[in-house]
mmCIF file of C-alpha atoms and ligand atoms in Angstrom:
data_model
loop_
_atom_site.group_PDB
_atom_site.id
_atom_site.type_symbol
_atom_site.label_atom_id
_atom_site.label_comp_id
_atom_site.label_asym_id
_atom_site.label_seq_id
_atom_site.Cartn_x
_atom_site.Cartn_y
_atom_site.Cartn_z
ATOM 1 C CA MET G 19 -30.360 22.323 -16.551
ATOM 2 C CA THR G 20 -27.707 20.900 -17.966
ATOM 3 C CA VAL G 21 -25.037 21.095 -15.829
ATOM 4 C CA ARG G 22 -21.450 22.011 -17.626
ATOM 5 C CA ILE G 23 -18.363 20.585 -16.218
ATOM 6 C CA ALA G 24 -14.678 21.152 -17.126
ATOM 7 C CA ILE G 25 -12.077 18.436 -16.325
ATOM 8 C CA ALA G 26 -8.141 19.793 -15.775
ATOM 9 C CA GLY G 27 -5.871 17.365 -15.868
ATOM 10 C CA ALA G 28 -6.290 14.442 -19.196
ATOM 11 C CA GLY G 29 -4.136 11.866 -17.425
ATOM 12 C CA LEU G 30 -5.290 8.450 -16.053
ATOM 13 C CA ILE G 31 -8.483 9.432 -13.623
ATOM 14 C CA GLY G 32 -9.212 12.594 -15.962
ATOM 15 C CA ARG G 33 -9.876 10.626 -18.835
ATOM 16 C CA ARG G 34 -11.831 8.392 -16.844
ATOM 17 C CA HIS G 35 -13.824 11.561 -15.506
ATOM 18 C CA ALA G 36 -14.454 12.617 -19.365
ATOM 19 C CA GLU G 37 -16.228 9.417 -20.071
ATOM 20 C CA ALA G 38 -17.927 9.666 -17.081
ATOM 21 C CA VAL G 39 -19.439 12.889 -17.839
ATOM 22 C CA SER G 40 -20.432 11.876 -21.256
ATOM 23 C CA ALA G 41 -22.120 8.967 -20.173
ATOM 24 C CA ALA G 42 -24.366 10.923 -17.338
ATOM 25 C CA ASN G 43 -27.633 12.432 -17.660
ATOM 26 C CA GLY G 44 -27.901 16.153 -16.890
ATOM 27 C CA VAL G 45 -24.158 16.738 -17.763
ATOM 28 C CA SER G 46 -22.487 17.719 -20.253
ATOM 29 C CA LEU G 47 -18.185 18.013 -20.811
ATOM 30 C CA ALA G 48 -17.475 21.772 -21.002
ATOM 31 C CA ALA G 49 -13.804 21.625 -21.647
ATOM 32 C CA ILE G 50 -10.575 19.973 -20.965
ATOM 33 C CA VAL G 51 -7.588 21.584 -19.413
ATOM 34 C CA ASP G 52 -4.438 20.691 -19.479
ATOM 35 C CA PRO G 53 -1.058 21.992 -19.994
ATOM 36 C CA GLY G 54 0.140 18.997 -22.141
ATOM 37 C CA ASP G 55 -0.953 17.988 -25.746
ATOM 38 C CA VAL G 56 -2.599 15.139 -24.132
ATOM 39 C CA GLY G 57 -5.411 17.832 -23.646
ATOM 40 C CA ALA G 58 -5.745 18.428 -27.350
ATOM 41 C CA GLU G 59 -6.380 14.579 -27.687
ATOM 42 C CA VAL G 60 -8.950 14.101 -25.104
ATOM 43 C CA ALA G 61 -10.793 17.188 -26.363
ATOM 44 C CA MET G 62 -10.808 16.343 -29.836
ATOM 45 C CA ARG G 63 -12.120 13.008 -28.639
ATOM 46 C CA HIS G 64 -15.016 14.321 -26.689
ATOM 47 C CA SER G 65 -15.803 17.565 -29.389
ATOM 48 C CA VAL G 66 -14.906 20.146 -26.735
ATOM 49 C CA PRO G 67 -12.484 22.920 -26.382
ATOM 50 C CA HIS G 68 -8.943 22.231 -24.976
ATOM 51 C CA LEU G 69 -7.303 25.120 -22.680
ATOM 52 C CA ARG G 70 -3.822 24.667 -21.551
ATOM 53 C CA SER G 71 -4.805 26.423 -17.825
ATOM 54 C CA LEU G 72 -7.272 26.970 -15.470
ATOM 55 C CA THR G 73 -7.074 30.992 -15.518
ATOM 56 C CA ASP G 74 -7.381 30.535 -19.525
ATOM 57 C CA LEU G 75 -10.778 28.195 -18.772
ATOM 58 C CA ILE G 76 -12.248 30.910 -16.296
ATOM 59 C CA GLU G 77 -11.491 33.838 -18.741
ATOM 60 C CA THR G 78 -13.120 32.531 -21.633
ATOM 61 C CA ALA G 79 -15.547 30.337 -21.107
ATOM 62 C CA PRO G 80 -16.160 29.280 -17.507
ATOM 63 C CA PRO G 81 -18.168 26.278 -16.839
ATOM 64 C CA ASP G 82 -20.665 25.366 -14.242
ATOM 65 C CA GLY G 83 -18.202 23.636 -12.193
ATOM 66 C CA VAL G 84 -14.587 22.121 -12.158
ATOM 67 C CA ILE G 85 -13.262 18.275 -11.846
ATOM 68 C CA LEU G 86 -9.677 18.768 -11.094
ATOM 69 C CA ALA G 87 -7.544 15.517 -11.396
ATOM 70 C CA THR G 88 -4.391 17.130 -11.833
ATOM 71 C CA PRO G 89 -1.129 16.051 -9.715
ATOM 72 C CA ASN G 90 -1.702 16.324 -5.803
ATOM 73 C CA GLN G 91 1.162 19.205 -6.048
ATOM 74 C CA VAL G 92 -1.125 21.455 -7.806
ATOM 75 C CA HIS G 93 -4.513 20.539 -6.302
ATOM 76 C CA VAL G 94 -4.435 23.635 -3.788
ATOM 77 C CA ASP G 95 -3.334 26.279 -6.604
ATOM 78 C CA ASN G 96 -6.045 24.968 -9.058
ATOM 79 C CA ALA G 97 -8.977 24.647 -6.066
ATOM 80 C CA LEU G 98 -7.991 28.066 -4.686
ATOM 81 C CA GLU G 99 -8.449 29.503 -8.567
ATOM 82 C CA CYS G 100 -12.051 27.776 -8.817
ATOM 83 C CA ILE G 101 -13.119 29.007 -5.471
ATOM 84 C CA ALA G 102 -12.105 32.642 -6.305
ATOM 85 C CA ALA G 103 -13.923 32.060 -9.669
ATOM 86 C CA GLY G 104 -17.210 31.116 -7.765
ATOM 87 C CA LEU G 105 -16.692 27.456 -9.621
ATOM 88 C CA PRO G 106 -17.774 24.078 -7.259
ATOM 89 C CA ALA G 107 -14.820 21.887 -7.469
ATOM 90 C CA LEU G 108 -14.720 17.853 -6.906
ATOM 91 C CA ILE G 109 -11.319 17.481 -6.305
ATOM 92 C CA GLU G 110 -9.081 14.382 -6.867
ATOM 93 C CA LYS G 111 -8.188 12.462 -3.633
ATOM 94 C CA PRO G 112 -5.717 13.090 -1.805
ATOM 95 C CA LEU G 113 -7.004 17.230 -1.500
ATOM 96 C CA ALA G 114 -3.696 18.294 -0.766
ATOM 97 C CA VAL G 115 0.262 16.704 -0.736
ATOM 98 C CA ASP G 116 -0.322 17.782 3.386
ATOM 99 C CA ILE G 117 -2.732 18.866 6.022
ATOM 100 C CA HIS G 118 -1.823 22.262 5.933
ATOM 101 C CA GLY G 119 -2.936 22.775 1.950
ATOM 102 C CA ALA G 120 -6.111 20.443 2.632
ATOM 103 C CA GLU G 121 -7.195 22.463 5.271
ATOM 104 C CA ARG G 122 -6.504 25.775 2.835
ATOM 105 C CA ILE G 123 -8.974 24.418 0.566
ATOM 106 C CA VAL G 124 -11.637 23.725 3.123
ATOM 107 C CA SER G 125 -11.571 26.592 4.638
ATOM 108 C CA ALA G 126 -11.410 28.788 1.372
ATOM 109 C CA GLY G 127 -14.503 26.577 -0.301
ATOM 110 C CA ASP G 128 -16.246 27.521 3.397
ATOM 111 C CA ALA G 129 -15.535 31.120 3.979
ATOM 112 C CA ALA G 130 -16.635 31.645 -0.017
ATOM 113 C CA GLY G 131 -19.634 29.395 0.073
ATOM 114 C CA ILE G 132 -18.282 27.326 -2.999
ATOM 115 C CA PRO G 133 -19.445 23.428 -2.787
ATOM 116 C CA LEU G 134 -16.159 21.151 -2.737
ATOM 117 C CA LEU G 135 -16.296 17.477 -3.069
ATOM 118 C CA THR G 136 -13.528 15.243 -2.969
ATOM 119 C CA GLY G 137 -13.067 12.093 -5.049
ATOM 120 C CA HIS G 138 -13.548 9.367 -3.011
ATOM 121 C CA HIS G 139 -15.801 7.929 -5.690
ATOM 122 C CA ARG G 140 -16.048 4.680 -3.875
ATOM 123 C CA ARG G 141 -18.428 6.012 -1.700
ATOM 124 C CA HIS G 142 -20.932 6.508 -4.608
ATOM 125 C CA ASN G 143 -21.151 2.877 -5.593
ATOM 126 C CA PRO G 144 -24.245 1.258 -4.453
ATOM 127 C CA LEU G 145 -22.621 -2.084 -3.271
ATOM 128 C CA ILE G 146 -21.018 0.426 -0.565
ATOM 129 C CA ALA G 147 -24.487 1.865 0.189
ATOM 130 C CA ARG G 148 -26.079 -2.110 0.842
ATOM 131 C CA ALA G 149 -22.802 -2.747 3.071
ATOM 132 C CA LYS G 150 -23.622 0.329 5.104
ATOM 133 C CA ALA G 151 -27.447 -0.159 5.462
ATOM 134 C CA VAL G 152 -26.405 -3.368 6.850
ATOM 135 C CA ILE G 153 -23.953 -2.133 9.168
ATOM 136 C CA SER G 154 -26.369 0.700 10.396
ATOM 137 C CA ASP G 155 -29.270 -1.642 10.665
ATOM 138 C CA GLY G 156 -27.405 -3.662 13.541
ATOM 139 C CA THR G 157 -27.387 -7.270 11.275
ATOM 140 C CA LEU G 158 -23.525 -7.644 12.641
ATOM 141 C CA GLY G 159 -24.370 -6.201 15.937
ATOM 142 C CA ARG G 160 -21.384 -4.159 17.479
ATOM 143 C CA ILE G 161 -18.318 -3.916 15.330
ATOM 144 C CA ALA G 162 -15.424 -5.267 16.915
ATOM 145 C CA ALA G 163 -12.602 -5.608 14.459
ATOM 146 C CA VAL G 164 -12.169 -5.002 10.266
ATOM 147 C CA GLN G 165 -8.964 -6.550 8.437
ATOM 148 C CA ALA G 166 -8.334 -4.859 5.140
ATOM 149 C CA SER G 167 -6.003 -5.602 2.490
ATOM 150 C CA THR G 168 -5.051 -3.032 -0.507
ATOM 151 C CA TRP G 169 -2.219 -5.418 -2.177
ATOM 152 C CA PHE G 170 -1.570 -5.126 -5.794
ATOM 153 C CA TYR G 171 1.408 -4.830 -8.198
ATOM 154 C CA LYS G 172 2.041 -1.311 -9.885
ATOM 155 C CA PRO G 173 3.870 -1.899 -13.117
ATOM 156 C CA ASP G 174 7.427 -0.593 -13.149
ATOM 157 C CA ASP G 175 6.812 1.963 -15.534
ATOM 158 C CA TYR G 176 3.636 3.314 -13.528
ATOM 159 C CA PHE G 177 6.991 5.290 -11.603
ATOM 160 C CA ASN G 178 8.370 6.513 -14.937
ATOM 161 C CA VAL G 179 6.061 9.776 -14.267
ATOM 162 C CA ASP G 180 8.392 11.574 -11.699
ATOM 163 C CA TRP G 181 5.756 12.925 -9.221
ATOM 164 C CA ARG G 182 4.603 9.585 -8.740
ATOM 165 C CA ARG G 183 8.037 8.294 -6.765
ATOM 166 C CA ARG G 184 7.685 11.911 -4.802
ATOM 167 C CA LYS G 185 6.089 12.804 -1.407
ATOM 168 C CA GLY G 186 2.489 13.241 -1.580
ATOM 169 C CA ALA G 187 2.592 10.206 -4.159
ATOM 170 C CA GLY G 188 3.062 6.505 -2.817
ATOM 171 C CA PRO G 189 0.162 3.898 -2.160
ATOM 172 C CA VAL G 190 -0.807 5.418 1.003
ATOM 173 C CA TYR G 191 -1.598 8.430 -0.316
ATOM 174 C CA ILE G 192 -2.864 7.771 -3.107
ATOM 175 C CA ASN G 193 -4.473 4.238 -2.870
ATOM 176 C CA LEU G 194 -4.925 3.500 0.977
ATOM 177 C CA ILE G 195 -6.991 7.220 1.418
ATOM 178 C CA HIS G 196 -9.881 5.336 -0.319
ATOM 179 C CA ASP G 197 -9.901 2.693 1.798
ATOM 180 C CA ILE G 198 -9.483 5.283 5.051
ATOM 181 C CA ASP G 199 -12.375 6.654 3.757
ATOM 182 C CA LEU G 200 -14.567 3.477 3.698
ATOM 183 C CA LEU G 201 -13.522 2.538 6.635
ATOM 184 C CA ARG G 202 -14.437 5.830 8.510
ATOM 185 C CA HIS G 203 -17.560 5.529 6.934
ATOM 186 C CA PHE G 204 -18.545 1.824 7.851
ATOM 187 C CA CYS G 205 -16.878 2.456 11.585
ATOM 188 C CA GLY G 206 -17.050 5.844 12.396
ATOM 189 C CA GLU G 207 -14.122 8.397 13.611
ATOM 190 C CA VAL G 208 -10.359 7.117 13.935
ATOM 191 C CA THR G 209 -8.884 8.159 16.988
ATOM 192 C CA THR G 210 -5.742 6.669 17.147
ATOM 193 C CA VAL G 211 -3.089 5.107 14.380
ATOM 194 C CA HIS G 212 -0.019 3.257 14.919
ATOM 195 C CA ALA G 213 2.159 2.295 11.513
ATOM 196 C CA MET G 214 5.038 1.104 9.685
ATOM 197 C CA GLU G 215 6.329 1.713 6.249
ATOM 198 C CA SER G 216 9.157 0.209 4.030
ATOM 199 C CA LYS G 217 10.463 1.429 0.737
ATOM 200 C CA ALA G 218 12.643 -1.839 0.942
ATOM 201 C CA ILE G 219 11.906 -3.441 -2.495
ATOM 202 C CA ARG G 220 11.236 -0.172 -5.086
ATOM 203 C CA ASP G 221 13.906 2.341 -3.206
ATOM 204 C CA ASN G 222 11.456 5.208 -4.032
ATOM 205 C CA GLU G 223 11.358 8.342 -1.961
ATOM 206 C CA VAL G 224 7.599 7.194 -0.921
ATOM 207 C CA GLU G 225 7.096 3.506 1.041
ATOM 208 C CA ASP G 226 6.034 0.543 -1.344
ATOM 209 C CA THR G 227 4.554 -1.299 1.668
ATOM 210 C CA ALA G 228 2.982 -0.249 5.033
ATOM 211 C CA VAL G 229 1.100 -2.016 7.787
ATOM 212 C CA ILE G 230 -1.421 0.333 9.743
ATOM 213 C CA LEU G 231 -3.313 -0.399 13.428
ATOM 214 C CA LEU G 232 -6.429 1.913 13.801
ATOM 215 C CA ARG G 233 -8.345 2.286 16.855
ATOM 216 C CA PHE G 234 -12.186 3.945 16.317
ATOM 217 C CA ALA G 235 -13.703 5.777 18.582
ATOM 218 C CA ASP G 236 -16.561 3.417 19.424
ATOM 219 C CA GLY G 237 -13.097 1.276 20.849
ATOM 220 C CA ALA G 238 -13.450 -0.959 17.253
ATOM 221 C CA LEU G 239 -9.989 -2.078 16.341
ATOM 222 C CA ALA G 240 -8.936 -2.193 12.553
ATOM 223 C CA THR G 241 -5.812 -3.567 10.942
ATOM 224 C CA VAL G 242 -4.881 -2.465 7.496
ATOM 225 C CA ASN G 243 -2.317 -3.861 4.929
ATOM 226 C CA VAL G 244 -1.215 -1.760 1.861
ATOM 227 C CA SER G 245 1.545 -2.527 -0.668
ATOM 228 C CA ASP G 246 1.824 -1.699 -4.205
ATOM 229 C CA THR G 247 4.841 -4.274 -4.783
ATOM 230 C CA VAL G 248 2.904 -7.593 -3.769
ATOM 231 C CA VAL G 249 1.660 -9.475 -6.694
ATOM 232 C CA ALA G 250 -2.183 -10.348 -5.454
ATOM 233 C CA PRO G 251 -5.850 -10.227 -5.788
ATOM 234 C CA TRP G 252 -6.582 -8.959 -2.718
ATOM 235 C CA SER G 253 -7.466 -4.977 -2.911
ATOM 236 C CA TRP G 254 -10.709 -3.034 -3.718
ATOM 237 C CA GLU G 255 -9.086 -2.420 -7.195
ATOM 238 C CA LEU G 256 -8.657 -6.251 -8.053
ATOM 239 C CA THR G 257 -12.273 -7.503 -6.538
ATOM 240 C CA ALA G 258 -14.784 -4.625 -6.813
ATOM 241 C CA ARG G 259 -15.263 -4.231 -10.621
ATOM 242 C CA GLU G 260 -15.499 -0.546 -10.476
ATOM 243 C CA ASN G 261 -12.561 -0.527 -13.152
ATOM 244 C CA PRO G 262 -13.006 -2.537 -15.957
ATOM 245 C CA ALA G 263 -9.170 -2.326 -16.756
ATOM 246 C CA TYR G 264 -8.330 -4.006 -13.747
ATOM 247 C CA PRO G 265 -8.814 -8.084 -14.321
ATOM 248 C CA ALA G 266 -11.477 -9.183 -11.577
ATOM 249 C CA THR G 267 -11.545 -11.838 -8.792
ATOM 250 C CA SER G 268 -14.031 -13.067 -6.812
ATOM 251 C CA GLU G 269 -11.967 -12.385 -3.831
ATOM 252 C CA ASN G 270 -12.539 -10.334 -1.082
ATOM 253 C CA CYS G 271 -10.420 -7.546 0.692
ATOM 254 C CA TYR G 272 -12.210 -6.417 3.563
ATOM 255 C CA LEU G 273 -13.632 -8.401 6.451
ATOM 256 C CA ILE G 274 -15.752 -6.725 8.738
ATOM 257 C CA GLY G 275 -16.348 -8.179 12.091
ATOM 258 C CA GLY G 276 -19.434 -7.675 14.758
ATOM 259 C CA THR G 277 -20.601 -9.664 17.845
ATOM 260 C CA HIS G 278 -23.829 -10.778 15.887
ATOM 261 C CA GLY G 279 -22.485 -11.628 12.458
ATOM 262 C CA ALA G 280 -19.280 -10.725 9.957
ATOM 263 C CA LEU G 281 -19.468 -8.823 6.042
ATOM 264 C CA SER G 282 -17.040 -9.745 3.673
ATOM 265 C CA LEU G 283 -16.414 -7.120 1.323
ATOM 266 C CA PRO G 284 -17.006 -6.569 -2.091
ATOM 267 C CA ASN G 285 -18.981 -10.088 -2.463
ATOM 268 C CA LEU G 286 -21.467 -8.799 0.180
ATOM 269 C CA SER G 287 -21.661 -12.077 2.197
ATOM 270 C CA VAL G 288 -23.344 -11.447 5.876
ATOM 271 C CA TRP G 289 -22.182 -14.426 8.170
ATOM 272 C CA THR G 290 -23.820 -15.392 11.103
ATOM 273 C CA ASN G 291 -24.807 -18.470 13.363
ATOM 274 C CA PRO G 292 -28.278 -19.131 12.731
ATOM 275 C CA ASP G 293 -29.329 -20.561 15.954
ATOM 276 C CA ARG G 294 -26.889 -19.532 18.749
ATOM 277 C CA ARG G 295 -23.801 -17.391 18.437
ATOM 278 C CA SER G 296 -21.082 -19.824 19.332
ATOM 279 C CA TRP G 297 -18.032 -21.051 17.723
ATOM 280 C CA TRP G 298 -19.232 -24.778 18.149
ATOM 281 C CA GLU G 299 -22.621 -24.033 16.282
ATOM 282 C CA PRO G 300 -23.393 -23.969 12.580
ATOM 283 C CA ILE G 301 -22.359 -20.700 10.434
ATOM 284 C CA SER G 302 -23.884 -19.982 7.359
ATOM 285 C CA ALA G 303 -23.732 -16.961 4.477
ATOM 286 C CA THR G 304 -26.044 -14.902 2.995
ATOM 287 C CA LYS G 305 -25.041 -13.236 -0.364
ATOM 288 C CA LEU G 306 -26.837 -9.733 -0.533
ATOM 289 C CA ILE G 307 -27.446 -8.145 -3.879
ATOM 290 C CA PHE G 308 -27.369 -4.887 -5.465
ATOM 291 C CA ASP G 309 -27.377 -2.952 -8.637
ATOM 292 C CA PHE G 310 -24.133 -2.077 -9.767
ATOM 293 C CA GLU G 311 -23.848 1.337 -11.485
ATOM 294 C CA ASP G 312 -20.199 2.744 -12.397
ATOM 295 C CA PRO G 313 -19.487 5.154 -9.252
ATOM 296 C CA LEU G 314 -17.532 7.489 -11.235
ATOM 297 C CA ILE G 315 -20.998 8.054 -13.239
ATOM 298 C CA ARG G 316 -23.095 8.597 -9.975
ATOM 299 C CA GLN G 317 -20.146 10.669 -8.419
ATOM 300 C CA VAL G 318 -20.632 13.108 -11.286
ATOM 301 C CA ARG G 319 -24.116 13.314 -11.274
ATOM 302 C CA GLN G 320 -24.221 14.091 -7.621
ATOM 303 C CA PHE G 321 -21.557 16.831 -8.296
ATOM 304 C CA ALA G 322 -24.052 18.172 -10.767
ATOM 305 C CA ALA G 323 -27.024 17.911 -7.829
ATOM 306 C CA VAL G 324 -24.654 19.762 -5.798
ATOM 307 C CA ILE G 325 -24.075 22.574 -8.576
ATOM 308 C CA ARG G 326 -27.652 22.807 -8.824
ATOM 309 C CA GLY G 327 -28.364 23.252 -5.162
ATOM 310 C CA ASP G 328 -30.650 20.376 -5.019
ATOM 311 C CA GLU G 329 -27.766 17.943 -2.653
ATOM 312 C CA ASP G 330 -25.143 18.418 -0.470
ATOM 313 C CA PRO G 331 -22.077 16.533 -1.197
ATOM 314 C CA LEU G 332 -21.876 13.065 -0.276
ATOM 315 C CA VAL G 333 -17.997 13.434 0.088
ATOM 316 C CA SER G 334 -17.130 16.845 0.781
ATOM 317 C CA ALA G 335 -13.780 18.416 1.115
ATOM 318 C CA ALA G 336 -13.956 18.482 4.831
ATOM 319 C CA GLU G 337 -14.695 14.673 4.637
ATOM 320 C CA GLY G 338 -11.498 14.611 2.400
ATOM 321 C CA LEU G 339 -9.549 16.682 5.113
ATOM 322 C CA ARG G 340 -10.518 14.277 7.561
ATOM 323 C CA ASN G 341 -9.238 10.887 5.626
ATOM 324 C CA GLN G 342 -5.894 12.902 4.901
ATOM 325 C CA GLN G 343 -5.503 13.242 8.628
ATOM 326 C CA VAL G 344 -5.979 9.423 9.366
ATOM 327 C CA ILE G 345 -3.285 9.531 6.261
ATOM 328 C CA GLU G 346 -0.681 11.789 7.980
ATOM 329 C CA ALA G 347 -1.216 10.078 10.845
ATOM 330 C CA VAL G 348 -0.188 6.988 9.417
ATOM 331 C CA LYS G 349 3.135 8.640 7.960
ATOM 332 C CA LEU G 350 3.710 10.447 11.260
ATOM 333 C CA SER G 351 3.353 6.827 13.241
ATOM 334 C CA ALA G 352 5.750 5.179 10.900
ATOM 335 C CA ALA G 353 8.177 8.298 10.770
ATOM 336 C CA THR G 354 8.596 8.301 14.594
ATOM 337 C CA GLY G 355 7.775 4.676 15.767
ATOM 338 C CA GLN G 356 5.011 6.594 17.955
ATOM 339 C CA SER G 357 0.876 6.275 17.964
ATOM 340 C CA VAL G 358 -0.767 8.992 17.019
ATOM 341 C CA ASP G 359 -3.605 10.287 18.887
ATOM 342 C CA LEU G 360 -6.270 11.900 16.445
ATOM 343 C CA THR G 361 -8.730 12.894 18.898
ATOM 344 C CA THR G 362 -7.587 16.518 19.401
ATOM 345 C CA THR G 363 -7.159 17.453 15.597
ATOM 346 C CA HIS G 364 -10.783 16.415 14.748
ATOM 347 C CA THR G 365 -12.149 19.364 15.910
ATOM 348 C CA ALA G 366 -10.575 21.360 13.286
ATOM 349 C CA ALA G 367 -12.449 19.752 10.893
ATOM 350 C CA SER G 368 -15.229 18.766 12.135
ATOM 351 C CA LYS G 369 -17.675 20.758 9.951
ATOM 352 C CA PRO G 370 -19.747 18.614 7.824
HETATM 353 N N1 NAD C 289 -10.024 8.416 -7.816
HETATM 354 C C1 NAD C 289 -9.553 7.684 -7.843
HETATM 355 O O1 NAD C 289 -9.750 6.420 -8.010
HETATM 356 C C2 NAD C 289 -8.117 8.381 -9.130
HETATM 357 C C3 NAD C 289 -7.193 7.282 -9.682
HETATM 358 C C4 NAD C 289 -5.896 7.687 -9.864
HETATM 359 C C5 NAD C 289 -5.416 8.952 -9.840
HETATM 360 N N2 NAD C 289 -6.558 9.834 -8.755
HETATM 361 C C6 NAD C 289 -5.836 11.066 -8.628
HETATM 362 O O2 NAD C 289 -6.083 11.929 -9.280
HETATM 363 C C7 NAD C 289 -5.210 12.923 -9.822
HETATM 364 C C8 NAD C 289 -4.366 12.548 -11.181
HETATM 365 O O3 NAD C 289 -3.819 11.434 -11.194
HETATM 366 P P1 NAD C 289 -3.086 10.731 -12.444
HETATM 367 O O4 NAD C 289 -2.972 9.409 -11.975
HETATM 368 O O5 NAD C 289 -4.516 10.977 -13.318
HETATM 369 O O6 NAD C 289 -2.356 11.669 -12.941
HETATM 370 P P2 NAD C 289 -1.524 11.969 -14.714
HETATM 371 O O7 NAD C 289 0.103 12.235 -14.001
HETATM 372 O O8 NAD C 289 -1.947 10.792 -15.343
HETATM 373 O O9 NAD C 289 -2.108 13.099 -15.247
HETATM 374 C C9 NAD C 289 -2.181 14.071 -14.752
HETATM 375 C C10 NAD C 289 -2.360 15.226 -15.673
HETATM 376 O O10 NAD C 289 -2.571 16.832 -15.088
HETATM 377 C C11 NAD C 289 -2.012 17.630 -16.096
HETATM 378 N N3 NAD C 289 -1.623 18.916 -15.737
HETATM 379 C C12 NAD C 289 -0.513 18.832 -14.906
HETATM 380 N N4 NAD C 289 -0.588 20.451 -14.234
HETATM 381 C C13 NAD C 289 -1.791 20.680 -14.591
HETATM 382 C C14 NAD C 289 -2.754 21.897 -14.146
HETATM 383 N N5 NAD C 289 -1.941 22.626 -13.405
HETATM 384 N N6 NAD C 289 -3.882 22.206 -15.142
HETATM 385 C C15 NAD C 289 -4.336 21.357 -15.573
HETATM 386 N N7 NAD C 289 -3.915 20.132 -15.778
HETATM 387 C C16 NAD C 289 -2.712 19.537 -15.424
HETATM 388 C C17 NAD C 289 -0.620 16.914 -16.452
HETATM 389 O O11 NAD C 289 -0.472 17.245 -17.885
HETATM 390 C C18 NAD C 289 -1.461 15.022 -16.732
HETATM 391 O O12 NAD C 289 -1.604 14.933 -17.727
HETATM 392 C C19 NAD C 289 -4.057 12.652 -8.513
HETATM 393 O O13 NAD C 289 -4.408 13.593 -7.291
HETATM 394 C C20 NAD C 289 -4.497 11.330 -8.148
HETATM 395 O O14 NAD C 289 -4.184 11.008 -7.093
HETATM 396 C C21 NAD C 289 -7.610 9.145 -8.337
#
């Protein structure tokens, strides 16, 4: 069965979702929903109907599922409307502008039995599956420490769109949340967060830079450094070659260190001492290989499999909520100067 997916929000990422839906097998684009005229342009390009609201879509031509690529501030209303109409939804990250909103989405989906996914598309990258396998099979030994960098320069006109300057936007909410999703995927649950933020350069309502310390449940520690006002290549965006819009470099942005080896990503090199573990001994790298496929296309194919009832979400809304709890802890720690203990809040979001 071909699964008919509508896209709400014809902006930056909504247009990429439209391309991905068009390119994926077993899926067709049902409609574009956007109150603005950009929606009509995108709909015309894909020869599908344009509607100005989700209500119009649901009343006139309900699809099998909806991708919500709308501004963060309207995700809760959009998601609740989809759930009430019985429509599975893939909700772009962050799920909402605060934990309360994200929890409302997760509990409404659970109560109605409607599958909800979060748009952490990186987890659908075969590179990530390869990295996860090499961590899980023990090649690196026990993970002790991680360094992650999320550095890039967003051009000044990116901030001409009002919501990108306001609470619920900013690189911690918009970008770092993807890195947190991957770090949790690799290292397990985050138990403690300590962070500092700065808006000294751009002076928007939101931060332009943050540095973060994470402790994971099994004792591993991570340092994460994020800035959208640094001209540099050390971010997933500028290294992983997922989105052709970014000029790719061959640099790495994650270093994952274990007792028997270390992994650099995204170049997938595993560093080990071939003979005896020691800083006096030779150390060498093995580059792992994988077959690349656009994670957005894989994500939409997985969404279709979930809609058909064949698979569970790879990244559920509950997972999106957990990522958001870490992000909220970053914001809270930066605001108070205190460490935030997450072991108590995980219980609320512990559903798979
Ligand atoms: N997964 C990713 O890598 C990724 C990348 C970029 C953005 N995002 C997320 O995607 C979402 C959209 O970001 P963007 O940069 O594409 O935003 P954008 O501002 O470029 O586009 C948003 C679009 O949504 C439309 N819109 C507003 N309210 C709507 C509603 N109620 N119904 C339908 N359409 C509505 C707007 O008219 C606009 O065209 C955000 O949540 C953002 O965090 C995810």
